[in-house]
Amino acid sequence: MEKQGKLILRLTEEAKGGQGSLFYILNGINEEIGYIPEDAVSQVAESLNISKAEVYGFLSFFRNYKTDAADNKIYHKIVVCKSESCEAAGSKQLLEHIKTSLNLDFGKHSPDGKYFLDYVYCFGHCAASPAVMVDGLLYEKVTPEAFDEIIKMISVPIKNLGSVNPADFKKPENYIDANVSEIVKNGELLVFKRCGNINPLSSLDYVNAGGFSALKRVIDEIKSAGDEGKILFINELKHSKLRGRGGAGFPTGIKWETVFKEQSKDKYVICNADEGDSGAYADRILLENDPLSVMEGMVIAGLIAGAKSGFIYLRAEYATAKFIVESAIDLLRKTGYLGKDILGSGLEFDINLIVGGGSYVCGEETALMESIENRRGMVRQRPPVPAVSGLYGKPTLLNNVLTFAYAVFILSPLKDNPLHISNLEYFLSLGTENSKGAMPFQVSGAVKNPGIFELPFGVTLRELLNLADAYETAKMVQVGGPLGAYFPLSGEFLDLKLSYEDMSEKGGILGHGGIVVFDNSADMEYRLLNSLDFFIDESCGKCAPCRIGTIRIKELFERVLKKQNIEENLKIIDEILESMKHLSLCGFGSGVHMPVRSLPAYYKN
Ligand SMILES: Cc1cc2nc3c(=O)[nH]c(=O)nc-3n(C[C@H](O)[C@H](O)[C@H](O)COP(=O)(O)O)c2cc1C
Ligand code: SF4
Ligand code: FES
């Protein structure tokens, strides 16, 4: 108890009452103790001088915080990925094997108390699925036989179980992801070109590979031309037609201009690294292998928009990225790229890392900001948009990890592209009318060559699947994460162009560029029920159509699958989906109709 009190005091001190302090303290308790003891709730509340209800309300929103005292037992914690790519690669059979061989079920201990089973929606290791975490260590491409080997291997010793020990993830200074050269395939490689080829934690390597040239250009221009210089860069971004890579595809230049024009002493920059979409892992790969490019983009954004403070909001599952990002921030502070006097210019900007607590909906920008403000990750009503009133009601420039990296490519004075023209012109030469440049398409599931293909928008599904060497038995794809539509791999759909406009014309989304391939061995009824569980689990609950609709749809589908009142129930499902599409507060509820309608429609064919 005394030890726990001291831990909380230390964590509170380190959090400095700053942004994301509840995440910091609760993640720290989780790491040390393995769960959040009930009495820690009052201690945390006292230390931050907020109510117990606020602390409890917050922690009960997130998957990673358990107050169950049973979590204090010594046991081996097994976490299985329940999401699309792992399922396409055989996680259903693996899960059955785990449950029967160890006599386990989700949220339960084995009868001998030695094992505990939990699940996650995607570890971001989809190119090597199925992925399973045991005692905080992630294992890739796990077959039932490989799982038995893992269990044999870990039977002794038992230490610090039930929580992830960050020490397990400490990597040497010159760490380069061993898999990255396998994962990042050839393509245009505008922003992925350095991945695997430089030490991610060497500013010298980064500079030698063209890094910080855009930042130096921006600093020089702002020093000589002031606001005129800032407007120049905003116009370049607008001219490039860069669209945000987080999913919604909003024009980046307009967002930066809006924040720039807002009159406020305090403004913020946020890098959205929550990457919750199953089948998506480009943010993780970039942050682990070329973090300085993302941070360069954030500094540039801060200097142009007039913000001094930036945050990287990282999803809790990315332990290696956490270590790399923390180290990269230290490095940039020491080498003068962050701080009160960036490269001696007198200009100021700093970055801090916030690690989430396990929630898909916190990838939505307003839910994300709520959670940084120590509140449950519930979506905010819009307007006002975050660029006008975001974090703490201040103008906030929020972009996805990839968007910052593409902005750096576009604003760089270098001509490091195959045509040796300006990077801006080169970017414009790629892609389609309304989707300019390239996108790291992340392919996984029933393919022999999974990975990231950074290719111009407009590449067809057929071309991409050829590159990824899809199984001959491949039958369907889901494009754009758990809210994306499924398409059959036949006829016109194979010629579907991967661009924002083509996807939307076909009733789908491109999302963050994740593409999961299913072959004919996949159990699509299981898939449907699994995705409905995901919608129920992850709905923030703020608006009724989504909160109630998700549960009701699952109930009705279960009846349909049992062949009860099929026609009538399908009609009600359709009505609910239509209401959710039009009445939900955010893209989560309004997007549910895409997978739920397309999956049953196509998989029968
Ligand atoms: C349910 C939901 C989840 C989202 N998850 C993410 C995410 O994990 N990462 C991300 O960058 N954007 C995510 N978004 C989109 C963000 O709200 C926001 O539009 C985006 O981060 C803006 O950055 P961009 O303009 O660079 O794309 C999500 C949106 C919704 C509705
Ligand atoms: S649609 Fe769902 S996730 Fe979005 S605000 Fe409503 S309840 Fe929350
Ligand atoms: S790791 Fe399982 S779907 Fe991504």
XYZ file of C-alpha atoms and ligand atoms in Angstrom:
648
model
C 0.000 0.000 0.000
C 2.802 2.376 0.971
C 4.819 1.242 -2.039
C 1.781 1.819 -4.248
C 1.277 5.301 -2.781
C 4.910 6.193 -3.513
C 4.576 4.869 -7.060
C 1.507 7.030 -7.669
C 3.210 10.089 -6.212
C 6.224 9.521 -8.460
C 4.056 9.037 -11.553
C 1.974 12.117 -10.720
C 5.165 14.122 -10.285
C 6.503 12.881 -13.636
C 3.181 13.588 -15.376
C 3.430 17.182 -14.093
C -0.355 17.515 -14.309
C 0.240 17.804 -18.017
C -1.733 16.640 -20.999
C -2.532 12.934 -20.893
C -1.588 12.700 -17.203
C -4.195 10.033 -16.412
C -2.867 7.822 -19.223
C 0.650 8.322 -17.906
C -0.218 7.422 -14.335
C -2.494 4.468 -15.150
C -0.063 3.028 -17.719
C 2.686 3.352 -15.103
C 0.612 1.516 -12.472
C -0.239 -1.170 -15.027
C 3.420 -1.671 -15.846
C 4.462 -1.953 -12.203
C 1.526 -3.806 -10.670
C -0.201 -5.464 -13.620
C -3.649 -3.992 -12.920
C -5.234 -0.938 -11.281
C -6.039 -1.783 -7.638
C -9.326 -0.287 -6.359
C -7.562 1.785 -3.711
C -5.253 3.222 -6.384
C -8.316 4.946 -7.848
C -8.707 7.167 -4.773
C -4.970 7.741 -4.538
C -4.787 8.844 -8.181
C -7.854 11.056 -7.710
C -6.258 12.726 -4.690
C -2.910 13.158 -6.391
C -4.512 14.978 -9.342
C -7.150 16.642 -7.170
C -10.006 15.306 -9.256
C -12.943 13.128 -8.249
C -12.786 9.348 -7.927
C -15.665 9.220 -10.398
C -13.525 10.972 -12.985
C -10.681 8.492 -12.543
C -12.975 5.487 -12.539
C -14.995 6.832 -15.464
C -11.800 7.281 -17.424
C -10.185 3.934 -16.718
C -13.365 1.952 -17.256
C -13.539 3.317 -20.801
C -10.257 1.706 -21.869
C -9.591 -1.932 -22.575
C -6.159 -2.003 -20.922
C -7.171 -1.012 -17.424
C -8.523 -3.777 -15.238
C -9.420 -3.255 -11.605
C -10.097 -6.959 -11.077
C -8.054 -8.182 -8.117
C -7.776 -11.566 -9.837
C -5.387 -9.815 -12.157
C -2.948 -9.673 -9.291
C -2.309 -13.417 -9.482
C 0.866 -14.831 -10.929
C -0.092 -16.204 -14.322
C 0.838 -16.223 -17.965
C -1.166 -13.714 -19.945
C -2.058 -14.707 -23.499
C -3.477 -12.020 -25.768
C -4.851 -13.121 -29.125
C -5.604 -10.780 -32.025
C -9.263 -11.125 -33.021
C -9.079 -8.904 -36.081
C -9.415 -9.353 -39.807
C -5.905 -10.072 -41.012
C -5.158 -12.581 -38.274
C -8.481 -14.220 -38.975
C -7.698 -14.427 -42.691
C -4.428 -16.130 -41.703
C -6.000 -18.728 -39.401
C -6.570 -17.172 -35.972
C -9.947 -18.898 -35.629
C -8.322 -22.340 -35.588
C -5.509 -21.049 -33.383
C -7.958 -19.620 -30.890
C -9.922 -22.872 -30.740
C -6.657 -24.689 -30.092
C -5.653 -22.274 -27.303
C -9.051 -22.520 -25.654
C -9.182 -26.316 -25.707
C -5.529 -27.098 -24.982
C -5.347 -24.787 -21.947
C -9.016 -24.891 -20.978
C -9.360 -21.137 -21.338
C -11.908 -18.554 -22.370
C -11.722 -14.803 -22.891
C -11.418 -12.864 -19.655
C -10.902 -16.075 -17.651
C -8.116 -17.958 -15.957
C -7.424 -21.612 -16.702
C -8.670 -23.938 -13.928
C -5.095 -24.270 -12.582
C -4.851 -20.467 -12.521
C -1.665 -20.513 -14.606
C -3.016 -18.866 -17.759
C -5.282 -15.957 -18.565
C -6.765 -15.276 -22.006
C -7.498 -11.847 -23.413
C -7.903 -10.405 -26.888
C -6.971 -7.311 -28.785
C -8.211 -5.799 -32.013
C -4.972 -5.787 -34.032
C -1.375 -5.520 -32.885
C -0.329 -3.790 -36.107
C 1.710 -6.854 -37.058
C -0.764 -7.905 -39.726
C 1.936 -8.676 -42.333
C 2.961 -11.561 -40.079
C -0.389 -12.704 -38.764
C -1.706 -14.462 -36.780
C -0.106 -12.524 -33.947
C -0.252 -13.529 -30.290
C 1.253 -11.821 -27.256
C 2.370 -13.974 -24.361
C 3.662 -12.324 -21.176
C 4.193 -9.055 -23.035
C 6.183 -10.516 -25.912
C 4.703 -10.584 -29.374
C 4.911 -13.695 -31.527
C 4.144 -13.577 -35.240
C 2.798 -16.177 -37.708
C 1.657 -18.371 -34.839
C 0.288 -21.791 -35.787
C -1.273 -24.106 -33.165
C 1.993 -26.105 -33.147
C 4.089 -22.951 -32.708
C 1.807 -21.901 -29.857
C 2.450 -25.205 -28.041
C 6.185 -24.532 -28.385
C 5.762 -21.047 -26.880
C 3.885 -22.506 -23.915
C 6.635 -25.089 -23.346
C 9.252 -22.361 -23.546
C 7.591 -20.040 -21.027
C 6.605 -22.576 -18.403
C 9.437 -21.269 -16.154
C 10.215 -18.737 -14.809
C 7.129 -16.672 -14.059
C 7.861 -13.006 -13.527
C 5.953 -9.737 -13.717
C 3.018 -11.329 -15.429
C -0.252 -9.766 -16.389
C 1.460 -6.664 -17.640
C 3.897 -5.627 -20.293
C 7.369 -5.052 -18.950
C 8.869 -2.249 -21.024
C 12.365 -3.571 -20.287
C 11.545 -6.433 -22.642
C 11.343 -3.964 -25.456
C 14.614 -2.100 -24.862
C 16.536 -2.264 -28.097
C 20.189 -1.386 -28.698
C 20.999 2.130 -29.902
C 21.480 1.028 -33.523
C 18.287 -0.971 -33.596
C 16.713 -1.506 -36.989
C 13.554 -3.588 -37.260
C 14.806 -6.918 -38.515
C 11.678 -7.376 -40.580
C 11.454 -3.982 -42.143
C 13.222 -4.835 -45.391
C 10.815 -7.735 -45.758
C 7.809 -5.583 -44.964
C 8.463 -2.462 -47.027
C 8.311 -3.532 -50.664
C 9.493 -1.665 -53.722
C 7.242 0.990 -55.126
C 7.472 4.757 -55.376
C 8.855 4.952 -51.843
C 8.380 8.667 -51.328
C 8.292 8.505 -47.556
C 9.249 4.885 -46.865
C 12.555 5.045 -48.696
C 14.669 5.401 -45.558
C 12.946 2.591 -43.641
C 15.452 -0.180 -43.009
C 18.271 1.807 -44.608
C 19.174 4.160 -41.781
C 19.504 3.964 -38.037
C 16.202 5.483 -36.891
C 17.909 6.989 -33.866
C 20.739 8.762 -35.671
C 20.126 12.371 -36.686
C 23.310 12.166 -38.754
C 21.992 9.230 -40.784
C 18.744 11.114 -41.251
C 20.481 14.302 -42.406
C 22.723 12.308 -44.772
C 19.586 10.800 -46.271
C 18.096 14.250 -46.969
C 16.405 14.736 -43.618
C 15.721 18.185 -42.113
C 16.195 19.928 -45.477
C 12.513 20.923 -45.454
C 12.768 22.177 -41.865
C 15.832 24.280 -42.681
C 14.034 25.760 -45.681
C 10.992 26.596 -43.555
C 13.109 28.197 -40.800
C 15.072 30.307 -43.326
C 11.900 31.492 -45.020
C 10.090 32.322 -41.765
C 13.142 34.189 -40.472
C 13.362 36.259 -43.639
C 9.719 36.681 -44.638
C 7.699 36.026 -41.432
C 4.038 35.273 -42.083
C 4.550 35.638 -45.845
C 6.927 32.678 -45.618
C 4.338 30.642 -43.737
C 1.707 31.446 -46.359
C 4.105 30.313 -49.078
C 4.319 26.838 -47.545
C 0.601 26.639 -46.892
C 0.026 27.458 -50.556
C 2.484 24.774 -51.634
C 0.599 22.238 -49.564
C -2.714 23.406 -50.990
C -1.278 23.257 -54.501
C 0.003 19.699 -53.901
C -3.567 18.598 -53.114
C -2.173 16.505 -50.277
C -5.042 14.797 -48.458
C -4.795 13.506 -44.909
C -3.810 9.857 -44.792
C -5.680 9.046 -41.569
C -8.831 7.994 -43.375
C -11.071 10.977 -44.047
C -8.794 12.415 -46.763
C -9.269 16.041 -45.713
C -7.067 18.561 -47.625
C -3.996 19.173 -45.469
C -3.179 22.679 -46.739
C -6.632 23.950 -45.783
C -6.317 22.492 -42.287
C -2.907 24.101 -41.746
C -4.221 27.421 -43.101
C -7.204 27.360 -40.731
C -5.007 26.881 -37.669
C -2.537 29.491 -38.935
C -5.330 32.064 -39.316
C -6.839 31.469 -35.868
C -5.845 34.159 -33.371
C -4.789 32.421 -30.185
C -1.786 32.521 -27.864
C -1.994 28.750 -27.413
C -2.242 26.336 -30.303
C -1.348 22.669 -30.528
C -0.101 20.149 -33.047
C -1.130 16.517 -32.620
C 0.198 13.556 -34.543
C -2.449 10.852 -34.646
C -0.523 7.586 -34.255
C -3.455 5.670 -32.832
C -3.563 3.437 -35.934
C -6.500 1.361 -34.809
C -7.523 -0.032 -38.213
C -6.944 -3.743 -38.364
C -4.819 -4.572 -41.392
C -2.985 -1.230 -41.102
C 0.592 -0.933 -39.924
C 2.210 1.826 -41.987
C 2.296 4.313 -39.081
C 4.030 1.774 -36.870
C 6.642 0.885 -39.491
C 7.392 4.544 -40.213
C 7.612 5.530 -36.545
C 9.865 2.597 -35.712
C 12.159 3.040 -38.688
C 12.115 6.709 -39.656
C 10.594 8.595 -36.687
C 12.537 11.778 -37.397
C 10.663 12.343 -40.671
C 7.340 12.428 -38.796
C 8.735 14.720 -36.124
C 10.259 17.001 -38.763
C 6.746 17.334 -40.186
C 5.343 18.169 -36.767
C 7.969 20.854 -36.113
C 7.283 22.395 -39.527
C 3.543 22.329 -38.838
C 4.087 23.987 -35.456
C 6.275 26.751 -36.866
C 3.856 27.474 -39.710
C 0.644 27.295 -37.672
C 2.067 29.145 -34.681
C 1.968 26.295 -32.141
C 4.745 25.680 -29.641
C 3.597 22.381 -28.301
C 3.029 19.065 -30.058
C 1.931 15.575 -29.023
C 2.306 12.185 -30.579
C -0.702 10.103 -29.527
C 0.456 6.525 -29.846
C -1.658 3.439 -29.516
C -0.922 1.350 -26.444
C -0.108 -1.805 -28.402
C 2.988 -0.281 -30.051
C 5.667 -0.924 -27.415
C 8.632 -0.793 -29.794
C 7.396 2.412 -31.396
C 7.012 3.875 -27.888
C 10.641 3.199 -27.115
C 11.835 4.563 -30.489
C 9.672 7.703 -30.268
C 10.770 8.463 -26.684
C 14.400 8.040 -27.711
C 13.908 10.143 -30.840
C 12.374 12.989 -28.801
C 15.391 12.916 -26.455
C 17.705 12.911 -29.429
C 16.019 15.891 -31.099
C 16.042 17.873 -27.853
C 19.749 17.210 -27.411
C 20.621 18.059 -31.000
C 18.649 21.318 -31.080
C 15.824 20.268 -33.413
C 13.311 20.628 -30.577
C 13.101 23.184 -27.809
C 13.040 26.918 -27.274
C 15.642 27.790 -29.894
C 15.420 25.371 -32.809
C 18.759 25.287 -34.646
C 19.603 28.702 -33.176
C 16.644 30.363 -34.920
C 14.903 31.611 -31.794
C 11.839 29.629 -32.912
C 10.234 27.271 -30.403
C 8.517 23.893 -30.604
C 8.551 20.765 -28.471
C 6.993 17.314 -28.707
C 5.719 14.989 -25.988
C 4.513 11.435 -26.260
C 1.124 10.280 -24.994
C 0.389 6.558 -24.970
C -3.296 5.582 -25.032
C -5.141 2.959 -23.043
C -6.626 0.713 -25.744
C -9.625 2.155 -27.598
C -10.333 2.183 -31.339
C -12.595 5.197 -31.243
C -9.843 7.324 -29.686
C -8.351 7.400 -33.190
C -11.232 9.753 -33.998
C -9.733 13.172 -33.500
C -12.192 14.650 -31.006
C -12.345 11.474 -28.876
C -8.558 11.507 -28.928
C -8.486 15.055 -27.573
C -11.067 14.266 -24.897
C -8.858 11.444 -23.664
C -5.777 13.687 -23.544
C -7.868 15.976 -21.342
C -8.332 13.056 -18.900
C -11.888 12.298 -19.980
C -13.518 9.184 -21.437
C -12.781 8.960 -25.154
C -16.218 10.124 -26.285
C -16.624 11.893 -29.594
C -17.396 15.634 -29.537
C -20.156 17.320 -31.456
C -18.886 19.258 -34.473
C -18.681 22.162 -35.329
C -16.435 23.636 -34.086
C -13.764 21.667 -35.882
C -10.513 21.003 -33.985
C -8.592 23.423 -36.215
C -10.694 26.170 -34.611
C -11.378 24.706 -31.180
C -9.521 21.507 -30.398
C -7.398 20.465 -27.456
C -8.487 22.497 -24.391
C -10.607 24.554 -26.779
C -7.518 25.859 -28.578
C -6.842 25.716 -32.331
C -5.308 22.329 -32.980
C -3.591 21.020 -36.072
C -4.112 17.269 -36.012
C -2.766 15.021 -38.728
C -1.992 11.387 -39.219
C 1.618 10.113 -38.992
C 1.848 9.638 -42.771
C 0.422 13.072 -43.556
C 3.278 14.770 -41.685
C 5.824 12.664 -43.587
C 4.237 13.485 -46.978
C 4.188 17.203 -46.083
C 7.945 17.001 -45.452
C 8.496 15.315 -48.831
C 6.467 18.013 -50.625
C 8.100 20.969 -48.853
C 11.648 19.686 -49.214
C 13.917 21.737 -51.491
C 15.584 18.507 -52.604
C 14.655 16.820 -55.847
C 15.013 13.340 -54.420
C 12.612 11.706 -56.831
C 13.215 9.603 -59.943
C 12.477 12.509 -62.341
C 14.705 15.036 -60.489
C 11.956 17.642 -60.652
C 10.709 19.470 -57.560
C 9.180 17.079 -55.066
C 5.950 19.053 -55.245
C 5.722 18.580 -59.016
C 6.656 14.946 -58.690
C 3.969 14.403 -56.067
C 1.427 16.039 -58.378
C 2.511 13.835 -61.265
C 1.423 10.735 -59.349
C -2.079 9.484 -58.635
C -5.514 10.402 -59.894
C -7.512 13.609 -60.291
C -8.631 13.811 -56.660
C -6.046 11.606 -54.994
C -2.586 12.945 -55.681
C 0.699 11.307 -54.773
C 1.241 7.881 -53.342
C -0.152 5.771 -50.536
C 1.469 2.976 -48.571
C -0.999 0.181 -49.294
C -0.677 -2.420 -46.576
C -1.583 -5.877 -47.773
C -2.074 -8.866 -45.510
C -4.079 -12.067 -45.108
C -4.279 -14.678 -47.856
C -1.210 -13.511 -49.813
C 2.286 -14.944 -50.170
C 4.039 -11.582 -50.194
C 2.366 -9.363 -47.563
C 3.739 -5.926 -46.807
C 3.683 -2.218 -47.559
C 3.536 -1.170 -51.202
C 3.924 2.600 -51.485
C 2.326 3.166 -54.874
C 0.535 5.981 -56.701
C -3.199 6.230 -56.067
C -5.130 4.670 -58.923
C -3.280 1.360 -58.874
C -5.878 -1.370 -59.357
C -6.726 -4.056 -56.877
C -5.594 -6.610 -59.478
C -2.152 -4.989 -59.793
C -1.720 -4.782 -56.039
C -2.802 -8.361 -55.467
C -0.383 -9.532 -58.144
C 2.441 -7.756 -56.370
C 1.372 -9.259 -53.054
C 1.006 -12.644 -54.735
C -2.502 -13.407 -53.511
C -3.378 -17.078 -53.042
C -5.165 -18.648 -55.977
C -7.971 -19.372 -53.548
C -8.315 -15.666 -52.625
C -11.980 -14.740 -52.641
C -12.636 -11.361 -51.038
C -10.863 -8.268 -49.774
C -11.735 -5.754 -47.145
C -10.322 -2.337 -47.926
C -9.877 0.469 -45.396
C -10.012 -1.183 -41.990
C -12.891 -2.571 -39.938
C -15.327 0.041 -41.275
C -14.343 -0.598 -44.890
C -16.410 -2.476 -47.442
C -15.704 -6.020 -48.604
C -15.297 -6.658 -52.318
C -15.324 -9.978 -54.167
C -12.220 -10.745 -56.204
C -13.985 -11.131 -59.482
C -15.062 -9.155 -62.520
C -15.216 -5.383 -62.288
C -13.985 -5.385 -58.687
C -10.506 -6.549 -59.683
C -10.206 -3.426 -61.825
C -11.234 -1.207 -58.935
C -8.861 1.719 -58.692
C -7.493 2.454 -55.260
C -8.204 6.149 -54.879
C -10.506 8.124 -52.591
C -12.960 8.886 -55.370
C -13.053 5.422 -56.987
C -13.545 3.714 -53.651
C -16.350 6.019 -52.680
C -18.045 5.504 -56.062
C -18.076 1.760 -55.371
C -19.572 2.247 -51.896
C -16.339 1.790 -49.974
C -13.528 3.754 -48.374
C -9.788 3.724 -48.763
C -9.301 4.541 -45.087
C -5.698 4.228 -44.010
C -4.813 1.919 -46.910
C -5.099 -1.452 -45.166
C -6.163 -4.297 -47.461
C -6.973 -7.709 -46.022
C -7.365 -10.644 -48.384
C -9.576 -13.617 -47.467
C -9.499 -16.909 -49.282
C -12.223 -19.498 -49.571
C -11.237 -21.182 -46.303
C -12.413 -18.126 -44.324
C -15.582 -18.527 -42.275
C -17.582 -15.468 -43.243
C -20.358 -15.976 -40.709
C -17.753 -16.006 -37.971
C -16.217 -12.891 -39.603
C -19.531 -11.079 -39.539
C -20.216 -11.867 -35.880
C -16.656 -10.980 -34.943
C -16.891 -7.615 -36.623
C -20.213 -6.944 -34.887
C -18.528 -7.703 -31.546
C -15.882 -5.176 -32.493
C -18.512 -2.497 -33.213
C -20.254 -3.170 -29.904
C -16.977 -3.157 -27.931
C -15.603 -0.025 -29.524
C -18.648 2.231 -29.864
C -18.031 5.184 -27.540
C -21.731 5.140 -26.625
C -22.321 8.857 -27.038
C -25.103 8.633 -29.617
C -28.064 6.288 -29.538
C -28.053 5.064 -33.160
C -24.594 3.572 -32.745
C -24.780 2.582 -29.070
C -28.069 0.719 -29.472
C -27.893 -0.080 -33.181
C -24.679 -2.121 -32.972
C -26.093 -4.376 -30.253
C -29.446 -4.789 -31.952
C -27.877 -5.669 -35.308
C -25.830 -8.450 -33.735
C -28.884 -9.838 -31.969
C -30.844 -9.871 -35.224
C -28.028 -11.404 -37.249
C -27.719 -14.205 -34.718
C -31.384 -14.964 -35.349
C -30.882 -14.791 -39.107
C -28.006 -17.259 -38.845
C -30.303 -19.551 -36.855
C -32.764 -19.179 -39.764
C -35.377 -17.381 -37.648
C -37.661 -14.894 -39.469
C -34.912 -14.271 -41.990
C -36.651 -11.794 -44.267
C -38.186 -9.710 -41.523
C -34.959 -9.553 -39.518
C -32.844 -8.633 -42.541
C -35.264 -5.815 -43.264
C -34.964 -4.470 -39.713
C -31.171 -4.736 -39.884
C -31.210 -2.726 -43.066
C -33.384 -0.029 -41.514
C -31.100 0.232 -38.499
C -28.027 0.483 -40.746
C -29.694 3.230 -42.742
C -30.515 5.181 -39.559
C -26.984 4.716 -38.269
C -25.572 5.906 -41.579
C -27.474 9.175 -41.403
C -27.899 9.853 -37.694
C -24.628 8.780 -36.047
C -22.456 11.473 -34.598
C -19.187 10.253 -36.094
C -17.711 8.119 -38.851
C -17.765 5.040 -36.642
C -21.520 4.587 -36.463
C -22.110 6.006 -39.922
C -19.554 3.582 -41.386
C -20.889 0.329 -39.911
C -23.224 -0.216 -42.873
C -20.315 -0.684 -45.291
C -18.841 -3.937 -43.941
C -22.170 -5.196 -42.619
C -23.963 -4.796 -45.943
C -21.153 -5.822 -48.270
C -20.012 -8.948 -46.469
C -23.259 -10.935 -46.694
C -23.993 -9.493 -50.145
C -20.779 -10.694 -51.734
C -19.658 -13.755 -49.908
C -22.518 -15.863 -51.216
C -21.285 -15.333 -54.811
C -13.733 5.751 -35.491
C -12.600 6.513 -36.108
C -11.290 6.067 -35.894
C -10.234 6.767 -36.462
N -8.969 6.292 -36.250
C -7.919 6.982 -36.777
C -6.586 6.535 -36.548
O -6.351 5.507 -35.902
N -5.585 7.274 -37.068
C -5.816 8.420 -37.793
O -4.875 9.081 -38.212
N -7.063 8.845 -38.027
C -8.108 8.160 -37.532
N -9.374 8.628 -37.745
C -9.538 9.896 -38.489
C -9.318 11.087 -37.562
O -10.536 11.423 -36.926
C -8.813 12.314 -38.324
O -9.683 12.570 -39.402
C -7.416 12.160 -38.879
O -6.508 11.693 -37.899
C -6.953 13.528 -39.390
O -5.660 13.442 -39.891
P -5.383 13.528 -41.463
O -6.095 14.758 -41.971
O -3.913 13.629 -41.585
O -5.948 12.292 -42.084
C -10.466 7.936 -37.221
C -11.777 8.359 -37.436
C -12.832 7.656 -36.898
C -14.219 8.131 -37.143
S -21.199 6.985 -33.866
Fe -20.644 5.551 -32.224
S -18.504 6.026 -31.836
Fe -19.348 7.775 -32.959
S -20.122 9.212 -31.415
Fe -21.818 7.858 -31.873
S -21.659 6.235 -30.332
Fe -19.680 7.260 -30.395
S -2.209 -7.999 -35.983
Fe -4.028 -9.138 -36.189
S -5.186 -7.991 -37.629
Fe -3.412 -6.789 -37.288
